[in-house]
Amino acid sequence: MRPEPGGCCCRRPLRANGCVANGQVRNGYVRSSAAAAAAAAGQVHHVTQNGGLYKKPFNEAFEETPMLVAVLTYVGYGVLTLFGYLRDFLRYWRIEKCHYATEREEQKDFVPLYQDFENFYTRNLYMRIRDNWNRPICSVPGARMDIMERQSHDYNWSFRYTGNTIKGVINMGSYNYLGFARNTGSCQEAAAKVLEEYGVGVCSTRQEIGNLDKHEELEKLVASFLGVEAAMAYGMGFATNSMNIPALVSKGCLILSDELNHASLVLGARLSGATIRVFKHNNMQSLEKLLKDAIVCGQPRTRRPWKKILILVEGIYSMEGSIVRLPEVIALKKKYKAYLYLDEAHSIGALGPAGRGVVDYFGLDPEDVDVMMGTFTKSFGASGGYIGGKKELIDYLRTHSHSAVYATSLSPPVVQQIITSMKCIMGKDGTTLGKECVQQLAENTRYFRRRLKEMGFIIYGNEDSPVVPLMLYMPAKIGAFGREMLKRNIGVVVVGFPATPIIESRARFCLSAAHTKEILDTALKEIDEVGDLLQLKYSRHRLVPLLDRPFDETTYEETED
Amino acid sequence: MATAAEQWVLVEMVQALYEAPAYHLILEGILILWIIRLLFSKTYKLQERSDLTVKEKEELIEEWQPEPLVPPISKDHPALNYNIVSGPPSHSIVVNGKECINFASFNFLGLLDNPRVKAAALASLKKYGVGTCGPRGFYGTFDVHLDLEDRLAKFMKTEEAIIYSYGFATIASAIPAYSKRGDIVFVDRAACFAIQKGLQASRSNIKLFEHNDMADLERLLKEQEIEDQKNPRKARVTRRFIVVEGLYMNTGTICPLPELVQLKYKYKARIFLEESLSFGVLGEHGRGVTEHFGINIDDIDLISANMENALASIGGFCCGRSFVIDHQRLSGQGYCFSASLPPLLAAAAIEALNIMEENPGITFEPRKSDCRLH
């Protein structure tokens, strides 16, 4: 055991390895089977407990794709591609009717707007199972929702609404972690009052005449909620990232971004003009190596020292269900004098004993994180984003952020919803409702994950994360799972390529404090049934320890614009 | 038989060896030794890691000092302290405690405190709550959104419309969805910030032409045509776009749309029209600059506008033919990766549209007061 950065000794967190016999390929490198065999032998839950960094067990598992399943998945995609080419051929020669829209007659001699191949995937694979996405609902997105029924008579090219609604569908897809998506209750009443008083729109930017007293109130509240000096709120979570990262870094700075970061973070990093280097997902050795190399070698070619180094991580990664190893990241950041940008879109409100996010979950000091960003869409049932940090940071953003100058501020009833829900979570409204919701969510998470693992499904991610990805792998099962669950009155989210790697398609459940035990039990029963029907129970049933990814010496990808 | 042939070849070889001149043998020997050396020497790494010792590396790490995350801002920076508006930001507004007449908001049609709009938003709030808790693809599509898209498409007389949850993100996501690296975009020098961000995200070649100067644009297009003739294969796959605003935010002037449409067909470039300020204001019914000039809306490939000005709501939309708009449902970043518009804002926008359709005269008011001020 070598000394950890920060001076304490620690046992490296180990990662799951299902298949022992043959070396599995995951994300490009082969796991050494010897290490896997040694680790998988017998141990049920390996717990990382090191001197000071982790105060409680950090259990994260990503079971290996079974070899047979991987092969069959590739075969499946191969068959689909072949059929895709066949159908394109038939459409080109007009043997089959072309359902999709085409260019105008007058513009036929323009350069084509889309290259044929770009849309190959959309036309031939996505179209077949398109009915699993964009399902319109007509009620509150709470624990149960009403879905508008739609039919397609031409294999998903066009939909027709029958006029019926499927009522009371269990909602396992909406980001409603604390159950604040409600149309009754104190939040709704307060928002209604503000709507009456202030109206709906703002029609101006923050720097001009769009800064309402409500916004100032909100920002003070957010700062006290997070435990930071000051905060600033923006109208859209996506825009918060894409417009503020360019304000913080520029050419001559280095951004170290996690492999699986959200599109908004990637876009913000690209727009800033800084050099971007990607480290393996949640892999601290990869990050440390990049930091060391960056400081020692400096900027590429000129060798000048970097102006700043910014590490971009997320609290909970929504596709994997993993939680960032924040104590280690902070230790690294302190040692190498880098800055940390933490995107808590999914983790704020959903993690931690007080619901204050991933910093609260690990019991760390919010001052250690330089920029705490988050959104109000998930746990607060509103919309918008915020950034919290030291007063100098927020002062700078107030003057230099693109959003403050050019984009509209938040709508007043939305602001009031955030204020009421945040006060509720903090307990400032005089009830214990917030605390109960946070606890209910944690219980639901543990219960649901444990039951699914016992049933034999492969579940990714951390034990405590309310985002539960259930692996499907094969393309046909994506469509089948979504449809079968809807038949049984449960709405789930299924994701495939390109949001996930091509063979790792999954169904993603988002748990909520609004889900009662009965709802969860019903859902689990149906998932069990569908799992048997579609043969989804791939797990080798070993609740395995966490093995660190043996990462590759040949390392980082550097992307420069 | 075979072995005899082999032996015969071997004998030939040995004989040749004896008969070869010495320098030839020595050269061959040296070459063989060189190959063996290369085979066994260490691999040459293209990216040379520094051969610093561990101690030197640690010293470098110790010595490196980054810049502060943000530079300090002086207390009297003009943009630091915002004006605080208490109460609704309508025509009469209370700024920093003082009551003023509002000439600063983009509340063109005065719909910000319209009771019908508020009532519609309230009804929606009572039915759906505030947030949608999901992006459009994952149970974030409400019937209100579909309604609004339908109504906007019908109002603008196009095939389809798509809604975004934030005005800024609309054009900034629409442009990169179509224009990629290698494509050419001709954009007005006075284009607004959102367009600039969209262009930066698209990584295309940007060619700026002087504000509202059609001759300059034609010059650039001609230059591009000459380039194309030099390399016809590349030209066949390079898309061209002209991005203009209906009513420019930075200068307040209207773009010369008829000439633009002529240039479009002459040089085969597609037009993206940004109508944030002209929607609801120009044109007989408020349909924007296409109605103002009487141009067929199908001639414009994409019209993008935000609902934060005339419609007094939040969000934005793009409208055009299905062929163009449908693509954004899978490639518009601000559409796919962001939560959808809260239903109460969509309901407010629908009601505002209703009001606009019922009294077309409403769009004349701002123009009349404009003339008086001028």
Coordinates of N, CA and C in Angstrom, one line a residue, chain A residues 47-237:
Chain A
V47 N -15.2 -3.3 1.5 CA -15.5 -1.9 2.0 C -14.2 -1.1 2.0
T48 N -14.3 0.1 1.5 CA -13.1 0.9 1.5 C -13.1 1.7 2.8
Q49 N -12.2 1.5 3.6 CA -12.2 2.3 4.7 C -10.7 2.7 4.8
N50 N -10.5 4.0 4.6 CA -9.1 4.3 4.8 C -9.1 5.4 5.8
G51 N -7.9 5.7 6.2 CA -7.7 6.6 7.4 C -8.7 7.7 7.5
G52 N -8.6 8.7 6.6 CA -9.4 9.9 6.8 C -10.4 10.1 5.6
L53 N -10.2 9.5 4.4 CA -10.9 10.0 3.3 C -12.4 9.6 3.2
Y54 N -12.6 8.3 3.4 CA -14.0 7.9 3.3 C -14.6 7.6 4.7
K55 N -15.6 8.3 5.1 CA -16.2 8.0 6.4 C -17.1 6.8 6.5
K56 N -17.6 6.4 5.3 CA -18.5 5.2 5.3 C -18.2 4.4 4.1
P57 N -18.7 3.2 4.0 CA -18.4 2.4 2.9 C -18.8 2.9 1.6
F58 N -18.0 2.8 0.6 CA -18.2 3.3 -0.8 C -18.4 2.0 -1.7
N59 N -19.6 1.7 -1.9 CA -19.9 0.4 -2.7 C -20.4 0.7 -4.1
E60 N -19.5 0.5 -5.0 CA -19.9 0.8 -6.4 C -19.5 -0.5 -7.2
A61 N -20.4 -0.9 -8.1 CA -20.2 -2.1 -8.8 C -20.6 -1.9 -10.3
F62 N -19.8 -2.5 -11.2 CA -20.1 -2.5 -12.6 C -19.8 -3.9 -13.1
E63 N -20.8 -4.8 -13.0 CA -20.5 -6.1 -13.3 C -20.2 -6.3 -14.8
E64 N -19.3 -7.2 -15.1 CA -18.8 -7.4 -16.5 C -19.9 -7.9 -17.4
T65 N -19.9 -7.5 -18.6 CA -20.8 -8.1 -19.6 C -20.4 -9.5 -19.8
P66 N -21.4 -10.4 -19.7 CA -21.0 -11.8 -20.0 C -20.7 -12.0 -21.5
M67 N -19.7 -12.8 -21.7 CA -19.2 -12.9 -23.1 C -20.2 -13.3 -24.1
L68 N -21.1 -14.3 -23.8 CA -22.1 -14.7 -24.7 C -23.0 -13.6 -25.1
V69 N -23.4 -12.9 -24.0 CA -24.4 -11.7 -24.2 C -23.7 -10.7 -25.2
A70 N -22.4 -10.4 -24.9 CA -21.8 -9.4 -25.8 C -21.8 -9.9 -27.2
V71 N -21.5 -11.1 -27.4 CA -21.4 -11.7 -28.8 C -22.8 -11.5 -29.5
L72 N -23.8 -12.0 -28.7 CA -25.2 -11.9 -29.3 C -25.6 -10.5 -29.6
T73 N -25.2 -9.6 -28.8 CA -25.5 -8.2 -29.0 C -24.9 -7.7 -30.3
Y74 N -23.6 -8.0 -30.5 CA -23.0 -7.6 -31.7 C -23.7 -8.2 -32.9
V75 N -24.0 -9.5 -32.8 CA -24.7 -10.2 -33.9 C -26.0 -9.5 -34.2
G76 N -26.7 -9.1 -33.1 CA -28.0 -8.4 -33.3 C -27.8 -7.1 -34.0
Y77 N -26.8 -6.3 -33.7 CA -26.6 -5.1 -34.4 C -26.2 -5.3 -35.8
G78 N -25.4 -6.4 -36.0 CA -25.0 -6.7 -37.4 C -26.2 -7.0 -38.2
V79 N -27.1 -7.8 -37.7 CA -28.4 -8.1 -38.5 C -29.2 -6.9 -38.8
L80 N -29.3 -6.0 -37.8 CA -30.1 -4.8 -38.0 C -29.4 -3.9 -39.0
T81 N -28.1 -3.9 -39.0 CA -27.4 -3.0 -40.0 C -27.6 -3.6 -41.4
L82 N -27.5 -4.9 -41.5 CA -27.8 -5.5 -42.9 C -29.1 -5.2 -43.4
F83 N -30.1 -5.4 -42.5 CA -31.5 -5.1 -42.9 C -31.6 -3.6 -43.2
G84 N -30.9 -2.8 -42.5 CA -30.9 -1.3 -42.7 C -30.5 -1.0 -44.2
Y85 N -29.3 -1.6 -44.5 CA -28.9 -1.4 -45.9 C -29.9 -1.9 -46.9
L86 N -30.5 -3.0 -46.6 CA -31.5 -3.6 -47.6 C -32.6 -2.6 -47.7
R87 N -33.1 -2.1 -46.6 CA -34.3 -1.2 -46.7 C -33.9 0.1 -47.4
D88 N -32.7 0.6 -47.1 CA -32.3 1.8 -47.8 C -32.3 1.6 -49.3
F89 N -31.8 0.4 -49.7 CA -31.7 0.1 -51.1 C -33.1 0.1 -51.7
L90 N -34.0 -0.6 -51.0 CA -35.4 -0.7 -51.5 C -36.0 0.7 -51.6
R91 N -35.8 1.5 -50.6 CA -36.3 2.9 -50.6 C -35.8 3.7 -51.7
Y92 N -34.5 3.5 -52.0 CA -33.8 4.3 -53.0 C -34.4 3.9 -54.4
W93 N -34.7 2.7 -54.6 CA -35.3 2.2 -55.9 C -36.8 2.3 -55.9
R94 N -37.4 2.9 -54.9 CA -38.8 3.1 -54.8 C -39.6 1.9 -54.7
I95 N -39.0 0.8 -54.4 CA -39.8 -0.5 -54.2 C -40.5 -0.3 -52.9
E96 N -39.9 0.4 -51.9 CA -40.6 0.6 -50.7 C -41.0 2.1 -50.5
K97 N -42.1 2.4 -49.9 CA -42.5 3.8 -49.8 C -41.6 4.5 -48.8
C98 N -41.3 5.8 -49.2 CA -40.5 6.6 -48.4 C -41.4 7.4 -47.4
H99 N -41.2 7.1 -46.1 CA -42.1 7.8 -45.2 C -41.6 9.1 -44.7
Y100 N -40.3 9.3 -44.8 CA -39.9 10.5 -44.1 C -39.9 11.7 -45.1
A101 N -39.8 12.9 -44.5 CA -40.0 14.1 -45.3 C -38.7 14.3 -46.2
T102 N -39.0 14.9 -47.3 CA -37.9 15.2 -48.3 C -37.8 16.6 -48.6
E103 N -36.7 17.0 -49.2 CA -36.4 18.3 -49.6 C -37.4 18.9 -50.6
R104 N -37.5 20.2 -50.6 CA -38.4 20.9 -51.5 C -38.0 20.7 -52.9
E105 N -38.9 20.7 -53.9 CA -38.6 20.6 -55.3 C -37.6 21.7 -55.7
E106 N -37.9 23.0 -55.2 CA -37.1 24.1 -55.7 C -35.7 24.1 -55.1
Q107 N -35.5 23.3 -54.1 CA -34.2 23.2 -53.5 C -33.4 21.9 -53.7
K108 N -33.9 21.2 -54.7 CA -33.3 19.8 -54.9 C -31.9 19.9 -55.4
D109 N -31.5 21.1 -56.0 CA -30.1 21.2 -56.4 C -29.2 21.8 -55.4
F110 N -29.7 22.1 -54.2 CA -28.8 22.6 -53.2 C -28.0 21.4 -52.7
V111 N -26.9 21.7 -52.0 CA -26.1 20.7 -51.3 C -27.1 20.0 -50.3
P112 N -27.1 18.7 -50.2 CA -28.0 18.0 -49.3 C -27.8 18.5 -47.9
L113 N -28.9 18.7 -47.2 CA -28.8 19.2 -45.8 C -28.3 18.1 -44.8
Y114 N -28.6 16.9 -45.1 CA -28.1 15.8 -44.2 C -27.4 14.8 -45.1
Q115 N -26.3 14.3 -44.6 CA -25.6 13.2 -45.3 C -26.4 11.9 -45.0
D116 N -26.5 11.1 -46.1 CA -27.3 9.9 -45.9 C -26.8 9.0 -44.7
F117 N -25.5 8.9 -44.5 CA -25.1 8.0 -43.5 C -25.4 8.5 -42.1
E118 N -25.4 9.9 -42.0 CA -25.6 10.4 -40.6 C -26.9 9.9 -40.1
N119 N -27.9 9.8 -40.9 CA -29.2 9.3 -40.4 C -29.5 7.9 -40.5
F120 N -28.5 7.1 -40.9 CA -28.7 5.7 -41.0 C -29.2 5.1 -39.8
Y121 N -28.6 5.4 -38.7 CA -29.0 4.9 -37.4 C -30.4 5.3 -37.1
T122 N -30.7 6.6 -37.3 CA -32.1 7.1 -37.0 C -33.1 6.3 -37.8
R123 N -32.9 6.2 -39.1 CA -33.9 5.6 -40.0 C -34.1 4.2 -39.7
N124 N -33.0 3.4 -39.5 CA -33.2 2.0 -39.5 C -33.2 1.3 -38.1
L125 N -32.6 2.0 -37.1 CA -32.7 1.3 -35.8 C -33.6 2.1 -34.9
Y126 N -33.4 3.4 -34.8 CA -34.2 4.2 -33.8 C -35.7 4.1 -34.1
M127 N -36.0 4.2 -35.5 CA -37.4 4.3 -35.9 C -38.2 3.1 -35.4
R128 N -37.5 1.9 -35.4 CA -38.2 0.7 -35.0 C -38.8 0.7 -33.6
I129 N -38.0 1.4 -32.7 CA -38.5 1.3 -31.3 C -38.8 2.7 -30.8
R130 N -39.1 3.6 -31.7 CA -39.3 5.0 -31.4 C -40.4 5.2 -30.4
D131 N -41.4 4.3 -30.3 CA -42.5 4.5 -29.4 C -42.1 4.5 -27.9
N132 N -40.9 4.1 -27.6 CA -40.5 4.1 -26.2 C -40.1 5.4 -25.7
W133 N -39.9 6.4 -26.6 CA -39.5 7.7 -26.2 C -40.5 8.8 -26.5
N134 N -40.4 9.9 -25.9 CA -41.3 11.1 -26.2 C -42.7 10.7 -25.9
R135 N -43.0 9.9 -24.9 CA -44.3 9.5 -24.6 C -45.0 10.7 -23.9
P136 N -46.1 11.3 -24.5 CA -46.7 12.5 -23.9 C -47.5 12.1 -22.7
I137 N -47.4 12.9 -21.7 CA -48.3 12.7 -20.5 C -49.2 13.9 -20.3
C138 N -50.2 13.7 -19.6 CA -51.2 14.8 -19.3 C -51.6 14.9 -17.9
S139 N -50.6 14.7 -17.0 CA -50.9 14.9 -15.6 C -49.5 15.3 -14.9
V140 N -49.6 15.5 -13.6 CA -48.4 15.8 -12.8 C -47.4 14.6 -13.0
P141 N -46.1 14.9 -13.2 CA -45.2 13.7 -13.3 C -44.8 13.2 -11.9
G142 N -45.8 12.8 -11.1 CA -45.5 12.4 -9.7 C -45.2 10.9 -9.7
A143 N -45.6 10.2 -8.6 CA -45.3 8.8 -8.5 C -46.2 8.0 -9.6
R144 N -47.3 8.5 -9.9 CA -48.2 7.9 -10.9 C -48.5 9.0 -11.9
M145 N -48.6 8.7 -13.2 CA -48.9 9.7 -14.2 C -49.9 9.1 -15.2
D146 N -50.5 10.0 -16.1 CA -51.4 9.5 -17.1 C -50.7 9.7 -18.4
I147 N -50.6 8.7 -19.2 CA -49.9 8.7 -20.5 C -51.0 8.8 -21.6
M148 N -50.8 9.6 -22.6 CA -51.7 9.7 -23.7 C -51.4 8.5 -24.6
E149 N -52.5 7.8 -24.9 CA -52.3 6.6 -25.8 C -52.0 7.0 -27.2
R150 N -51.1 6.4 -27.9 CA -50.9 6.7 -29.3 C -50.6 5.4 -30.0
Q151 N -51.0 5.5 -31.3 CA -50.9 4.3 -32.1 C -50.1 4.6 -33.4
S152 N -49.5 3.6 -34.0 CA -48.8 3.9 -35.2 C -49.2 2.8 -36.2
H153 N -49.6 3.2 -37.4 CA -50.0 2.1 -38.4 C -49.0 1.9 -39.4
D154 N -47.9 2.7 -39.3 CA -46.8 2.6 -40.3 C -45.5 2.4 -39.6
Y155 N -45.5 1.5 -38.6 CA -44.3 1.2 -37.9 C -43.5 2.4 -37.4
N156 N -44.2 3.2 -36.6 CA -43.5 4.3 -35.9 C -43.1 5.5 -36.7
W157 N -43.4 5.5 -38.0 CA -43.1 6.7 -38.8 C -44.0 7.9 -38.4
S158 N -45.2 7.6 -38.1 CA -46.1 8.6 -37.6 C -47.0 8.1 -36.6
F159 N -47.4 9.0 -35.6 CA -48.3 8.5 -34.5 C -49.6 9.2 -34.6
R160 N -50.6 8.5 -34.1 CA -51.9 9.1 -34.1 C -52.4 8.9 -32.6
Y161 N -53.0 10.0 -32.1 CA -53.5 9.9 -30.7 C -54.9 9.4 -30.7
T162 N -55.1 8.3 -30.0 CA -56.4 7.7 -30.0 C -57.4 8.5 -29.2
G163 N -56.9 9.4 -28.3 CA -57.8 10.1 -27.4 C -57.9 9.5 -26.1
N164 N -57.5 8.2 -25.9 CA -57.6 7.6 -24.6 C -56.4 8.0 -23.8
T165 N -56.5 7.9 -22.5 CA -55.3 8.1 -21.6 C -55.1 6.8 -20.8
I166 N -53.9 6.4 -20.6 CA -53.6 5.3 -19.8 C -53.4 5.9 -18.4
K167 N -54.3 5.6 -17.5 CA -54.2 6.3 -16.2 C -53.4 5.5 -15.2
G168 N -52.8 6.3 -14.3 CA -52.2 5.7 -13.1 C -51.0 4.9 -13.5
V169 N -50.2 5.3 -14.5 CA -49.0 4.5 -14.8 C -47.9 4.8 -13.8
I170 N -47.3 3.8 -13.2 CA -46.3 4.1 -12.3 C -45.1 4.7 -13.0
N171 N -44.6 5.8 -12.4 CA -43.6 6.6 -13.1 C -42.2 6.3 -12.5
M172 N -41.5 5.6 -13.3 CA -40.1 5.3 -12.9 C -39.1 6.0 -13.8
G173 N -39.6 7.0 -14.5 CA -38.7 7.7 -15.4 C -38.4 9.1 -15.1
S174 N -39.3 9.8 -14.4 CA -39.1 11.3 -14.2 C -38.1 11.5 -13.1
Y175 N -37.4 12.6 -13.2 CA -36.4 13.0 -12.2 C -37.2 13.7 -11.0
N176 N -37.9 12.9 -10.2 CA -38.7 13.5 -9.2 C -38.2 13.0 -7.8
Y177 N -36.9 13.2 -7.5 CA -36.3 12.5 -6.4 C -36.9 12.7 -5.1
L178 N -37.3 13.9 -4.8 CA -37.9 14.2 -3.5 C -39.4 14.3 -3.5
G179 N -40.0 14.1 -4.7 CA -41.4 14.1 -4.7 C -42.0 15.5 -4.7
F180 N -41.3 16.5 -5.2 CA -41.9 17.8 -5.2 C -42.7 18.1 -6.5
A181 N -42.8 17.2 -7.3 CA -43.6 17.4 -8.5 C -45.1 17.2 -8.1
R182 N -45.7 18.2 -7.6 CA -47.1 18.1 -7.1 C -47.9 19.3 -7.6
N183 N -49.2 19.0 -7.7 CA -50.0 20.2 -8.1 C -50.9 20.6 -6.9
T184 N -50.6 20.2 -5.7 CA -51.3 20.6 -4.5 C -50.3 20.9 -3.5
G185 N -50.6 21.5 -2.4 CA -49.7 21.6 -1.3 C -49.1 23.0 -1.2
S186 N -48.2 23.2 -0.3 CA -47.8 24.6 0.0 C -46.9 25.2 -1.2
C187 N -46.2 24.3 -1.9 CA -45.4 24.8 -3.0 C -46.2 25.4 -4.0
Q188 N -47.3 24.7 -4.4 CA -48.2 25.1 -5.4 C -48.9 26.4 -5.1
E189 N -49.3 26.5 -3.8 CA -50.1 27.7 -3.4 C -49.2 28.9 -3.4
A190 N -48.0 28.7 -2.9 CA -47.1 29.9 -2.9 C -46.7 30.3 -4.4
A191 N -46.5 29.3 -5.2 CA -46.2 29.7 -6.6 C -47.4 30.4 -7.3
A192 N -48.6 29.9 -6.9 CA -49.8 30.6 -7.5 C -49.9 32.0 -7.1
K193 N -49.6 32.3 -5.8 CA -49.7 33.6 -5.3 C -48.7 34.5 -6.1
V194 N -47.5 34.0 -6.2 CA -46.5 34.8 -6.9 C -46.8 35.1 -8.4
L195 N -47.5 34.1 -8.9 CA -47.9 34.2 -10.3 C -48.9 35.3 -10.5
E196 N -49.9 35.4 -9.6 CA -50.8 36.4 -9.6 C -50.2 37.8 -9.5
E197 N -49.2 37.9 -8.6 CA -48.6 39.2 -8.3 C -47.6 39.6 -9.4
Y198 N -46.8 38.7 -9.8 CA -45.7 39.1 -10.7 C -45.9 38.7 -12.2
G199 N -46.8 37.9 -12.5 CA -47.0 37.4 -13.9 C -46.0 36.3 -14.2
V200 N -45.9 35.9 -15.4 CA -45.2 34.7 -15.8 C -43.8 35.0 -16.3
G201 N -43.7 36.0 -17.2 CA -42.4 36.3 -17.9 C -41.7 37.4 -17.2
V202 N -40.5 37.6 -17.7 CA -39.7 38.7 -17.2 C -39.3 39.7 -18.2
C203 N -39.1 39.2 -19.5 CA -38.8 40.0 -20.6 C -37.5 40.8 -20.5
S204 N -36.6 40.4 -19.7 CA -35.4 41.2 -19.7 C -34.2 40.3 -19.1
T205 N -33.0 40.8 -19.2 CA -31.9 40.0 -18.7 C -31.6 40.4 -17.3
R206 N -30.8 39.7 -16.5 CA -30.4 40.0 -15.2 C -29.8 41.4 -15.1
Q207 N -28.9 41.7 -16.0 CA -28.2 42.9 -15.8 C -29.0 44.1 -16.2
E208 N -30.1 43.9 -17.0 CA -30.9 45.1 -17.3 C -32.0 45.3 -16.3
I209 N -33.2 44.8 -16.6 CA -34.2 45.2 -15.7 C -34.9 43.9 -15.2
G210 N -34.2 42.7 -15.4 CA -34.9 41.5 -15.1 C -34.5 40.9 -13.7
N211 N -33.8 41.7 -12.9 CA -33.4 41.2 -11.6 C -34.5 41.5 -10.5
L212 N -35.4 40.6 -10.3 CA -36.4 40.8 -9.3 C -35.9 40.6 -7.9
D213 N -36.7 41.1 -6.9 CA -36.3 40.9 -5.5 C -36.4 39.4 -5.2
K214 N -37.2 38.7 -5.9 CA -37.4 37.3 -5.7 C -36.1 36.5 -6.0
H215 N -35.4 37.0 -7.1 CA -34.1 36.4 -7.5 C -33.1 36.6 -6.4
E216 N -33.0 37.8 -5.8 CA -32.0 38.0 -4.7 C -32.3 37.1 -3.5
E217 N -33.6 37.0 -3.2 CA -34.0 36.1 -2.1 C -33.6 34.7 -2.4
L218 N -33.9 34.2 -3.6 CA -33.5 32.9 -4.0 C -32.0 32.6 -3.8
E219 N -31.2 33.6 -4.3 CA -29.8 33.3 -4.3 C -29.2 33.3 -2.8
K220 N -29.8 34.1 -2.0 CA -29.3 34.0 -0.6 C -29.7 32.6 0.0
L221 N -30.9 32.2 -0.3 CA -31.3 30.9 0.2 C -30.5 29.8 -0.3
V222 N -30.2 29.8 -1.6 CA -29.3 28.7 -2.2 C -28.0 28.7 -1.5
A223 N -27.4 29.9 -1.3 CA -26.1 30.0 -0.6 C -26.1 29.3 0.7
S224 N -27.2 29.6 1.5 CA -27.3 29.1 2.8 C -27.5 27.6 2.8
F225 N -28.3 27.1 1.8 CA -28.6 25.7 1.6 C -27.3 24.9 1.4
L226 N -26.5 25.5 0.5 CA -25.2 24.7 0.1 C -24.1 24.9 1.1
G227 N -24.2 25.9 2.0 CA -23.2 26.2 2.9 C -22.0 26.9 2.3
V228 N -22.3 27.8 1.3 CA -21.2 28.6 0.6 C -21.5 30.0 0.9
E229 N -20.6 30.9 0.4 CA -20.7 32.3 0.7 C -21.8 33.0 -0.2
A230 N -21.9 32.6 -1.4 CA -22.8 33.3 -2.3 C -23.2 32.3 -3.4
A231 N -24.3 32.6 -4.1 CA -24.8 31.8 -5.2 C -25.4 32.7 -6.2
M232 N -25.6 32.1 -7.4 CA -26.3 32.8 -8.5 C -27.1 31.8 -9.2
A233 N -28.3 32.3 -9.6 CA -29.3 31.4 -10.3 C -29.4 31.7 -11.7
Y234 N -29.7 30.7 -12.6 CA -29.8 31.0 -14.0 C -31.1 30.3 -14.5
G235 N -31.5 30.7 -15.7 CA -32.8 30.2 -16.2 C -32.8 28.7 -16.7
M236 N -31.7 28.2 -17.1 CA -31.7 26.8 -17.6 C -30.4 26.1 -17.2
G237 N -30.5 24.9 -16.7 CA -29.4 24.1 -16.2 C -28.3 23.9 -17.3

